Amino acid sequence: MRLSCWGKNCFWICSEETDALLSHVADTMVKLIRMVEEAQRITGFSPAGGGLSTCISNCLANLISPELYEEAVLKHDRYVAGKLTATGVHTCNWVVDKILPALAKIDNLGYVDFGIKSGLENVERLLPEARKLAFYTPSELLTVTDEQLYRQLHR
């Protein structure tokens, strides 16, 4: 994988090396999750549902196009999700509208978080089974009235 930056221009070059790196990261995530789960079981703790679960951090997903996410990243997220009982996706408070159709292709998606400015109706429609967490930025919380906050939380 190569991320080349010149001023404001960034280019992510997809290649076999990119795919190999992301495959290695996905395998490492699954192995680490299994190690943590085994360490927990030794202490008598059993995860909810009796299986592996984790939250995939896709903090940079909105810095690439939805097409590039589907082409280069989604299959690795799906691989990790396929090894687990439940999976969540953390998007670092981004508006998820552009990658939402791709996120809906992840099996066992039980959790997703996103920025409050995301299209909440589409999130609910495309991810009906997932628990959802809408983030406000601190500056958004300073500018919203109690009434607006109540309406947003109850829609």
Short mmCIF file of N, CA and C in Angstrom, two decimals:
data_model
loop_
_atom_site.label_atom_id
_atom_site.label_comp_id
_atom_site.label_asym_id
_atom_site.label_seq_id
_atom_site.Cartn_x
_atom_site.Cartn_y
_atom_site.Cartn_z
N MET A 1 0.85 -1.16 0.00
CA MET A 1 0.00 0.00 0.00
C MET A 1 0.90 1.22 0.00
N ARG A 2 0.50 2.20 -0.74
CA ARG A 2 1.27 3.43 -0.72
C ARG A 2 0.29 4.59 -0.64
N LEU A 3 0.48 5.44 0.32
CA LEU A 3 -0.28 6.66 0.44
C LEU A 3 0.69 7.79 0.18
N SER A 4 0.52 8.44 -0.95
CA SER A 4 1.42 9.51 -1.34
C SER A 4 0.71 10.84 -1.14
N CYS A 5 1.36 11.77 -0.47
CA CYS A 5 0.75 13.07 -0.20
C CYS A 5 1.62 14.18 -0.77
N TRP A 6 0.98 15.04 -1.54
CA TRP A 6 1.62 16.26 -2.03
C TRP A 6 0.67 17.39 -1.71
N GLY A 7 0.99 18.14 -0.67
CA GLY A 7 0.10 19.22 -0.28
C GLY A 7 -1.25 18.66 0.13
N LYS A 8 -2.31 19.13 -0.52
CA LYS A 8 -3.66 18.68 -0.20
C LYS A 8 -4.05 17.43 -0.97
N ASN A 9 -3.21 16.96 -1.88
CA ASN A 9 -3.54 15.81 -2.71
C ASN A 9 -2.96 14.53 -2.13
N CYS A 10 -3.82 13.57 -1.89
CA CYS A 10 -3.39 12.27 -1.40
C CYS A 10 -3.88 11.20 -2.36
N PHE A 11 -3.04 10.23 -2.62
CA PHE A 11 -3.39 9.16 -3.54
C PHE A 11 -3.07 7.83 -2.88
N TRP A 12 -4.04 6.94 -2.84
CA TRP A 12 -3.84 5.61 -2.30
C TRP A 12 -3.71 4.70 -3.50
N ILE A 13 -2.58 4.06 -3.63
CA ILE A 13 -2.32 3.17 -4.76
C ILE A 13 -2.66 1.74 -4.33
N CYS A 14 -3.66 1.14 -4.99
CA CYS A 14 -4.02 -0.25 -4.69
C CYS A 14 -3.12 -1.17 -5.49
N SER A 15 -2.73 -2.23 -4.86
CA SER A 15 -1.86 -3.19 -5.51
C SER A 15 -1.99 -4.52 -4.79
N GLU A 16 -1.28 -5.52 -5.29
CA GLU A 16 -1.26 -6.81 -4.61
C GLU A 16 -0.66 -6.66 -3.22
N GLU A 17 0.31 -5.74 -3.09
CA GLU A 17 0.92 -5.52 -1.79
C GLU A 17 -0.09 -4.93 -0.80
N THR A 18 -0.96 -4.04 -1.30
CA THR A 18 -2.01 -3.47 -0.45
C THR A 18 -2.91 -4.58 0.07
N ASP A 19 -3.34 -5.45 -0.83
CA ASP A 19 -4.22 -6.54 -0.46
C ASP A 19 -3.53 -7.47 0.53
N ALA A 20 -2.26 -7.77 0.30
CA ALA A 20 -1.52 -8.65 1.21
C ALA A 20 -1.40 -8.02 2.60
N LEU A 21 -1.13 -6.72 2.65
CA LEU A 21 -1.02 -6.03 3.93
C LEU A 21 -2.35 -6.06 4.68
N LEU A 22 -3.45 -5.73 4.00
CA LEU A 22 -4.75 -5.73 4.66
C LEU A 22 -5.17 -7.14 5.07
N SER A 23 -4.80 -8.15 4.29
CA SER A 23 -5.06 -9.54 4.68
C SER A 23 -4.30 -9.89 5.95
N HIS A 24 -3.05 -9.46 6.03
CA HIS A 24 -2.24 -9.71 7.22
C HIS A 24 -2.85 -9.01 8.44
N VAL A 25 -3.28 -7.77 8.27
CA VAL A 25 -3.91 -7.04 9.37
C VAL A 25 -5.17 -7.77 9.83
N ALA A 26 -6.01 -8.20 8.88
CA ALA A 26 -7.25 -8.90 9.24
C ALA A 26 -6.95 -10.20 9.98
N ASP A 27 -5.98 -10.98 9.48
CA ASP A 27 -5.60 -12.22 10.17
C ASP A 27 -5.08 -11.94 11.57
N THR A 28 -4.28 -10.91 11.71
CA THR A 28 -3.72 -10.54 13.01
C THR A 28 -4.83 -10.14 13.97
N MET A 29 -5.82 -9.38 13.47
CA MET A 29 -6.95 -9.00 14.32
C MET A 29 -7.67 -10.22 14.85
N VAL A 30 -7.97 -11.17 13.97
CA VAL A 30 -8.70 -12.37 14.39
C VAL A 30 -7.88 -13.16 15.40
N LYS A 31 -6.57 -13.32 15.16
CA LYS A 31 -5.71 -14.06 16.09
C LYS A 31 -5.66 -13.37 17.45
N LEU A 32 -5.53 -12.07 17.45
CA LEU A 32 -5.47 -11.32 18.71
C LEU A 32 -6.79 -11.43 19.47
N ILE A 33 -7.90 -11.32 18.76
CA ILE A 33 -9.21 -11.44 19.41
C ILE A 33 -9.34 -12.82 20.05
N ARG A 34 -8.90 -13.85 19.34
CA ARG A 34 -8.96 -15.22 19.90
C ARG A 34 -8.06 -15.36 21.12
N MET A 35 -6.90 -14.72 21.10
CA MET A 35 -6.00 -14.78 22.27
C MET A 35 -6.65 -14.09 23.47
N VAL A 36 -7.25 -12.93 23.24
CA VAL A 36 -7.92 -12.21 24.33
C VAL A 36 -9.08 -13.03 24.87
N GLU A 37 -9.87 -13.58 23.96
CA GLU A 37 -11.01 -14.39 24.40
C GLU A 37 -10.54 -15.58 25.24
N GLU A 38 -9.47 -16.24 24.83
CA GLU A 38 -8.95 -17.38 25.59
C GLU A 38 -8.48 -16.94 26.97
N ALA A 39 -7.79 -15.81 27.03
CA ALA A 39 -7.33 -15.29 28.32
C ALA A 39 -8.53 -14.96 29.22
N GLN A 40 -9.60 -14.45 28.62
CA GLN A 40 -10.80 -14.16 29.41
C GLN A 40 -11.46 -15.45 29.92
N ARG A 41 -11.51 -16.45 29.07
CA ARG A 41 -12.14 -17.72 29.47
C ARG A 41 -11.40 -18.35 30.65
N ILE A 42 -10.08 -18.23 30.67
CA ILE A 42 -9.29 -18.79 31.77
C ILE A 42 -9.72 -18.18 33.10
N THR A 43 -10.12 -16.90 33.06
CA THR A 43 -10.56 -16.23 34.29
C THR A 43 -12.02 -16.51 34.61
N GLY A 44 -12.71 -17.26 33.73
CA GLY A 44 -14.10 -17.57 33.96
C GLY A 44 -15.07 -16.67 33.22
N PHE A 45 -14.55 -15.69 32.49
CA PHE A 45 -15.41 -14.78 31.72
C PHE A 45 -15.74 -15.41 30.38
N SER A 46 -16.99 -15.34 29.99
CA SER A 46 -17.41 -15.82 28.67
C SER A 46 -18.13 -14.69 27.96
N PRO A 47 -17.70 -14.36 26.74
CA PRO A 47 -18.35 -13.27 26.00
C PRO A 47 -19.84 -13.53 25.79
N ALA A 48 -20.60 -12.46 25.68
CA ALA A 48 -22.04 -12.59 25.41
C ALA A 48 -22.25 -13.42 24.16
N GLY A 49 -23.17 -14.33 24.21
CA GLY A 49 -23.43 -15.18 23.06
C GLY A 49 -22.43 -16.31 22.93
N GLY A 50 -21.41 -16.34 23.78
CA GLY A 50 -20.44 -17.41 23.76
C GLY A 50 -19.46 -17.37 22.61
N GLY A 51 -19.40 -16.28 21.87
CA GLY A 51 -18.49 -16.24 20.72
C GLY A 51 -17.69 -14.98 20.64
N LEU A 52 -16.84 -14.95 19.65
CA LEU A 52 -15.95 -13.81 19.44
C LEU A 52 -16.72 -12.59 18.95
N SER A 53 -16.33 -11.44 19.43
CA SER A 53 -16.91 -10.20 18.91
C SER A 53 -15.87 -9.10 19.03
N THR A 54 -15.97 -8.13 18.15
CA THR A 54 -15.06 -6.99 18.17
C THR A 54 -15.66 -5.84 17.42
N CYS A 55 -15.01 -4.71 17.49
CA CYS A 55 -15.40 -3.54 16.74
C CYS A 55 -14.25 -3.16 15.82
N ILE A 56 -14.51 -3.12 14.53
CA ILE A 56 -13.50 -2.75 13.54
C ILE A 56 -13.46 -1.23 13.46
N SER A 57 -12.29 -0.66 13.60
CA SER A 57 -12.15 0.79 13.50
C SER A 57 -11.84 1.18 12.06
N ASN A 58 -12.81 1.81 11.44
CA ASN A 58 -12.65 2.29 10.07
C ASN A 58 -12.53 3.81 10.07
N CYS A 59 -11.62 4.29 10.87
CA CYS A 59 -11.48 5.73 11.07
C CYS A 59 -11.13 6.49 9.79
N LEU A 60 -10.49 5.83 8.86
CA LEU A 60 -10.07 6.51 7.63
C LEU A 60 -10.96 6.20 6.44
N ALA A 61 -12.05 5.48 6.65
CA ALA A 61 -12.89 5.05 5.52
C ALA A 61 -13.43 6.22 4.71
N ASN A 62 -13.71 7.35 5.34
CA ASN A 62 -14.23 8.49 4.60
C ASN A 62 -13.15 9.29 3.89
N LEU A 63 -11.90 8.89 4.06
CA LEU A 63 -10.82 9.57 3.34
C LEU A 63 -10.54 8.92 1.99
N ILE A 64 -11.23 7.82 1.72
CA ILE A 64 -11.13 7.18 0.41
C ILE A 64 -12.53 7.14 -0.18
N SER A 65 -12.63 6.90 -1.46
CA SER A 65 -13.94 6.86 -2.10
C SER A 65 -14.70 5.60 -1.67
N PRO A 66 -16.01 5.65 -1.75
CA PRO A 66 -16.80 4.44 -1.45
C PRO A 66 -16.39 3.28 -2.36
N GLU A 67 -16.07 3.58 -3.60
CA GLU A 67 -15.65 2.54 -4.53
C GLU A 67 -14.34 1.90 -4.09
N LEU A 68 -13.40 2.71 -3.63
CA LEU A 68 -12.13 2.18 -3.17
C LEU A 68 -12.31 1.38 -1.89
N TYR A 69 -13.19 1.85 -1.01
CA TYR A 69 -13.49 1.07 0.20
C TYR A 69 -14.01 -0.32 -0.19
N GLU A 70 -14.97 -0.35 -1.12
CA GLU A 70 -15.52 -1.64 -1.55
C GLU A 70 -14.48 -2.51 -2.24
N GLU A 71 -13.63 -1.90 -3.03
CA GLU A 71 -12.62 -2.65 -3.78
C GLU A 71 -11.49 -3.16 -2.90
N ALA A 72 -11.02 -2.33 -1.99
CA ALA A 72 -9.78 -2.67 -1.28
C ALA A 72 -9.96 -3.07 0.18
N VAL A 73 -10.99 -2.59 0.84
CA VAL A 73 -11.10 -2.77 2.29
C VAL A 73 -12.24 -3.70 2.71
N LEU A 74 -13.38 -3.58 2.05
CA LEU A 74 -14.59 -4.28 2.48
C LEU A 74 -14.38 -5.78 2.62
N LYS A 75 -13.70 -6.40 1.69
CA LYS A 75 -13.54 -7.86 1.79
C LYS A 75 -12.78 -8.27 3.05
N HIS A 76 -11.88 -7.42 3.51
CA HIS A 76 -11.13 -7.72 4.74
C HIS A 76 -12.01 -7.51 5.98
N ASP A 77 -12.85 -6.47 5.95
CA ASP A 77 -13.81 -6.28 7.04
C ASP A 77 -14.79 -7.45 7.09
N ARG A 78 -15.22 -7.91 5.93
CA ARG A 78 -16.14 -9.05 5.87
C ARG A 78 -15.46 -10.33 6.35
N TYR A 79 -14.18 -10.48 6.04
CA TYR A 79 -13.42 -11.65 6.51
C TYR A 79 -13.39 -11.69 8.04
N VAL A 80 -13.04 -10.55 8.65
CA VAL A 80 -12.98 -10.48 10.11
C VAL A 80 -14.37 -10.77 10.68
N ALA A 81 -15.40 -10.13 10.13
CA ALA A 81 -16.77 -10.34 10.62
C ALA A 81 -17.19 -11.79 10.50
N GLY A 82 -16.75 -12.46 9.44
CA GLY A 82 -17.11 -13.86 9.23
C GLY A 82 -16.50 -14.80 10.24
N LYS A 83 -15.46 -14.37 10.93
CA LYS A 83 -14.81 -15.20 11.94
C LYS A 83 -15.38 -14.97 13.35
N LEU A 84 -16.31 -14.03 13.46
CA LEU A 84 -16.80 -13.62 14.77
C LEU A 84 -18.30 -13.85 14.90
N THR A 85 -18.76 -13.89 16.13
CA THR A 85 -20.19 -13.99 16.39
C THR A 85 -20.89 -12.67 16.11
N ALA A 86 -20.25 -11.58 16.46
CA ALA A 86 -20.82 -10.25 16.23
C ALA A 86 -19.68 -9.28 15.94
N THR A 87 -19.99 -8.31 15.11
CA THR A 87 -18.99 -7.32 14.71
C THR A 87 -19.60 -5.94 14.81
N GLY A 88 -18.78 -4.99 15.18
CA GLY A 88 -19.18 -3.60 15.15
C GLY A 88 -18.23 -2.82 14.26
N VAL A 89 -18.69 -1.66 13.82
CA VAL A 89 -17.84 -0.79 13.00
C VAL A 89 -17.82 0.59 13.63
N HIS A 90 -16.62 1.06 13.92
CA HIS A 90 -16.41 2.41 14.46
C HIS A 90 -15.95 3.29 13.30
N THR A 91 -16.62 4.41 13.10
CA THR A 91 -16.29 5.28 11.96
C THR A 91 -15.74 6.64 12.38
N CYS A 92 -15.38 6.79 13.64
CA CYS A 92 -14.72 8.02 14.09
C CYS A 92 -15.57 9.27 13.87
N ASN A 93 -16.88 9.15 14.08
CA ASN A 93 -17.77 10.30 14.00
C ASN A 93 -17.95 10.84 12.59
N TRP A 94 -17.60 10.07 11.57
CA TRP A 94 -17.80 10.51 10.20
C TRP A 94 -19.27 10.41 9.81
N VAL A 95 -19.65 11.17 8.79
CA VAL A 95 -20.94 10.98 8.14
C VAL A 95 -20.78 9.73 7.29
N VAL A 96 -21.60 8.72 7.53
CA VAL A 96 -21.42 7.41 6.90
C VAL A 96 -22.23 7.22 5.63
N ASP A 97 -22.92 8.23 5.19
CA ASP A 97 -23.85 8.08 4.07
C ASP A 97 -23.20 7.43 2.84
N LYS A 98 -21.99 7.83 2.50
CA LYS A 98 -21.35 7.32 1.28
C LYS A 98 -20.94 5.85 1.39
N ILE A 99 -20.54 5.41 2.58
CA ILE A 99 -20.09 4.01 2.70
C ILE A 99 -21.15 3.10 3.32
N LEU A 100 -22.30 3.66 3.64
CA LEU A 100 -23.36 2.88 4.28
C LEU A 100 -23.78 1.65 3.47
N PRO A 101 -23.97 1.75 2.15
CA PRO A 101 -24.33 0.54 1.39
C PRO A 101 -23.26 -0.57 1.51
N ALA A 102 -22.00 -0.18 1.57
CA ALA A 102 -20.93 -1.18 1.74
C ALA A 102 -20.97 -1.77 3.14
N LEU A 103 -21.19 -0.95 4.16
CA LEU A 103 -21.26 -1.46 5.53
C LEU A 103 -22.40 -2.46 5.67
N ALA A 104 -23.47 -2.25 4.93
CA ALA A 104 -24.62 -3.16 4.99
C ALA A 104 -24.27 -4.55 4.46
N LYS A 105 -23.14 -4.70 3.77
CA LYS A 105 -22.70 -5.99 3.25
C LYS A 105 -21.89 -6.80 4.26
N ILE A 106 -21.64 -6.24 5.43
CA ILE A 106 -20.86 -6.93 6.46
C ILE A 106 -21.81 -7.80 7.28
N ASP A 107 -21.58 -9.11 7.26
CA ASP A 107 -22.41 -10.03 8.03
C ASP A 107 -22.17 -9.84 9.52
N ASN A 108 -23.17 -10.18 10.31
CA ASN A 108 -23.07 -10.13 11.77
C ASN A 108 -22.81 -8.72 12.30
N LEU A 109 -23.21 -7.69 11.56
CA LEU A 109 -22.96 -6.33 12.02
C LEU A 109 -23.97 -6.00 13.12
N GLY A 110 -23.49 -5.97 14.34
CA GLY A 110 -24.35 -5.75 15.49
C GLY A 110 -24.24 -4.36 16.07
N TYR A 111 -23.30 -3.55 15.56
CA TYR A 111 -23.08 -2.21 16.10
C TYR A 111 -22.45 -1.34 15.03
N VAL A 112 -22.86 -0.10 14.98
CA VAL A 112 -22.20 0.88 14.12
C VAL A 112 -22.32 2.24 14.79
N ASP A 113 -21.25 3.01 14.74
CA ASP A 113 -21.33 4.39 15.21
C ASP A 113 -21.02 5.32 14.06
N PHE A 114 -21.46 6.58 14.20
CA PHE A 114 -21.37 7.51 13.08
C PHE A 114 -21.63 8.92 13.58
N GLY A 115 -21.37 9.89 12.74
CA GLY A 115 -21.64 11.28 13.08
C GLY A 115 -23.13 11.57 13.02
N ILE A 116 -23.59 12.47 13.88
CA ILE A 116 -25.01 12.79 13.99
C ILE A 116 -25.56 13.37 12.69
N LYS A 117 -24.71 13.89 11.82
CA LYS A 117 -25.18 14.46 10.56
C LYS A 117 -25.39 13.41 9.48
N SER A 118 -25.18 12.14 9.82
CA SER A 118 -25.46 11.05 8.89
C SER A 118 -26.97 10.95 8.69
N GLY A 119 -27.37 10.37 7.57
CA GLY A 119 -28.79 10.16 7.30
C GLY A 119 -29.32 9.02 8.17
N LEU A 120 -29.89 9.37 9.31
CA LEU A 120 -30.30 8.37 10.30
C LEU A 120 -31.35 7.41 9.75
N GLU A 121 -32.23 7.90 8.87
CA GLU A 121 -33.25 7.03 8.30
C GLU A 121 -32.59 5.94 7.45
N ASN A 122 -31.57 6.30 6.67
CA ASN A 122 -30.87 5.31 5.85
C ASN A 122 -30.07 4.34 6.71
N VAL A 123 -29.48 4.84 7.78
CA VAL A 123 -28.75 3.95 8.69
C VAL A 123 -29.72 2.90 9.24
N GLU A 124 -30.88 3.34 9.67
CA GLU A 124 -31.87 2.40 10.22
C GLU A 124 -32.37 1.44 9.15
N ARG A 125 -32.60 1.94 7.94
CA ARG A 125 -33.13 1.10 6.86
C ARG A 125 -32.11 0.06 6.41
N LEU A 126 -30.84 0.45 6.26
CA LEU A 126 -29.83 -0.46 5.75
C LEU A 126 -29.21 -1.35 6.82
N LEU A 127 -29.26 -0.91 8.08
CA LEU A 127 -28.68 -1.69 9.18
C LEU A 127 -29.71 -1.88 10.29
N PRO A 128 -30.83 -2.53 9.98
CA PRO A 128 -31.92 -2.59 10.95
C PRO A 128 -31.58 -3.37 12.22
N GLU A 129 -30.68 -4.34 12.14
CA GLU A 129 -30.36 -5.18 13.29
C GLU A 129 -29.23 -4.61 14.15
N ALA A 130 -28.50 -3.65 13.62
CA ALA A 130 -27.34 -3.12 14.34
C ALA A 130 -27.76 -2.11 15.40
N ARG A 131 -27.06 -2.16 16.52
CA ARG A 131 -27.20 -1.09 17.51
C ARG A 131 -26.48 0.12 16.95
N LYS A 132 -27.04 1.28 17.16
CA LYS A 132 -26.50 2.48 16.55
C LYS A 132 -26.13 3.52 17.60
N LEU A 133 -25.01 4.18 17.35
CA LEU A 133 -24.57 5.26 18.23
C LEU A 133 -24.22 6.45 17.35
N ALA A 134 -24.97 7.54 17.51
CA ALA A 134 -24.71 8.76 16.76
C ALA A 134 -23.90 9.71 17.63
N PHE A 135 -22.74 10.11 17.12
CA PHE A 135 -21.85 11.00 17.86
C PHE A 135 -22.12 12.46 17.53
N TYR A 136 -22.04 13.27 18.53
CA TYR A 136 -21.98 14.72 18.37
C TYR A 136 -20.54 15.13 18.60
N THR A 137 -20.08 16.12 17.87
CA THR A 137 -18.78 16.71 18.20
C THR A 137 -19.02 17.69 19.36
N PRO A 138 -17.98 18.02 20.12
CA PRO A 138 -18.17 19.00 21.20
C PRO A 138 -18.73 20.32 20.68
N SER A 139 -18.28 20.77 19.51
CA SER A 139 -18.80 22.04 18.99
C SER A 139 -20.27 21.93 18.62
N GLU A 140 -20.71 20.76 18.15
CA GLU A 140 -22.13 20.58 17.84
C GLU A 140 -22.97 20.63 19.11
N LEU A 141 -22.46 20.04 20.19
CA LEU A 141 -23.21 20.06 21.44
C LEU A 141 -23.33 21.47 22.02
N LEU A 142 -22.34 22.30 21.75
CA LEU A 142 -22.38 23.68 22.25
C LEU A 142 -23.40 24.53 21.49
N THR A 143 -23.72 24.13 20.26
CA THR A 143 -24.61 24.96 19.44
C THR A 143 -26.04 24.45 19.37
N VAL A 144 -26.32 23.24 19.88
CA VAL A 144 -27.66 22.68 19.80
C VAL A 144 -28.44 23.03 21.08
N THR A 145 -29.70 23.36 20.91
CA THR A 145 -30.53 23.65 22.08
C THR A 145 -31.01 22.33 22.68
N ASP A 146 -31.51 22.40 23.91
CA ASP A 146 -32.05 21.21 24.56
C ASP A 146 -33.21 20.64 23.73
N GLU A 147 -34.04 21.51 23.20
CA GLU A 147 -35.18 21.05 22.39
C GLU A 147 -34.71 20.35 21.12
N GLN A 148 -33.71 20.92 20.44
CA GLN A 148 -33.18 20.29 19.23
C GLN A 148 -32.55 18.93 19.56
N LEU A 149 -31.82 18.89 20.65
CA LEU A 149 -31.20 17.64 21.07
C LEU A 149 -32.27 16.58 21.35
N TYR A 150 -33.32 16.96 22.05
CA TYR A 150 -34.40 16.03 22.35
C TYR A 150 -35.03 15.51 21.06
N ARG A 151 -35.32 16.41 20.11
CA ARG A 151 -35.94 15.99 18.84
C ARG A 151 -35.03 15.04 18.07
N GLN A 152 -33.72 15.34 18.04
CA GLN A 152 -32.78 14.47 17.30
C GLN A 152 -32.69 13.10 17.95
N LEU A 153 -32.69 13.05 19.25
CA LEU A 153 -32.56 11.78 19.95
C LEU A 153 -33.84 10.93 19.88
N HIS A 154 -34.96 11.54 19.62
CA HIS A 154 -36.22 10.82 19.59
C HIS A 154 -36.80 10.64 18.20
N ARG A 155 -36.04 10.92 17.18
CA ARG A 155 -36.58 10.72 15.82
C ARG A 155 -36.34 9.33 15.33
#
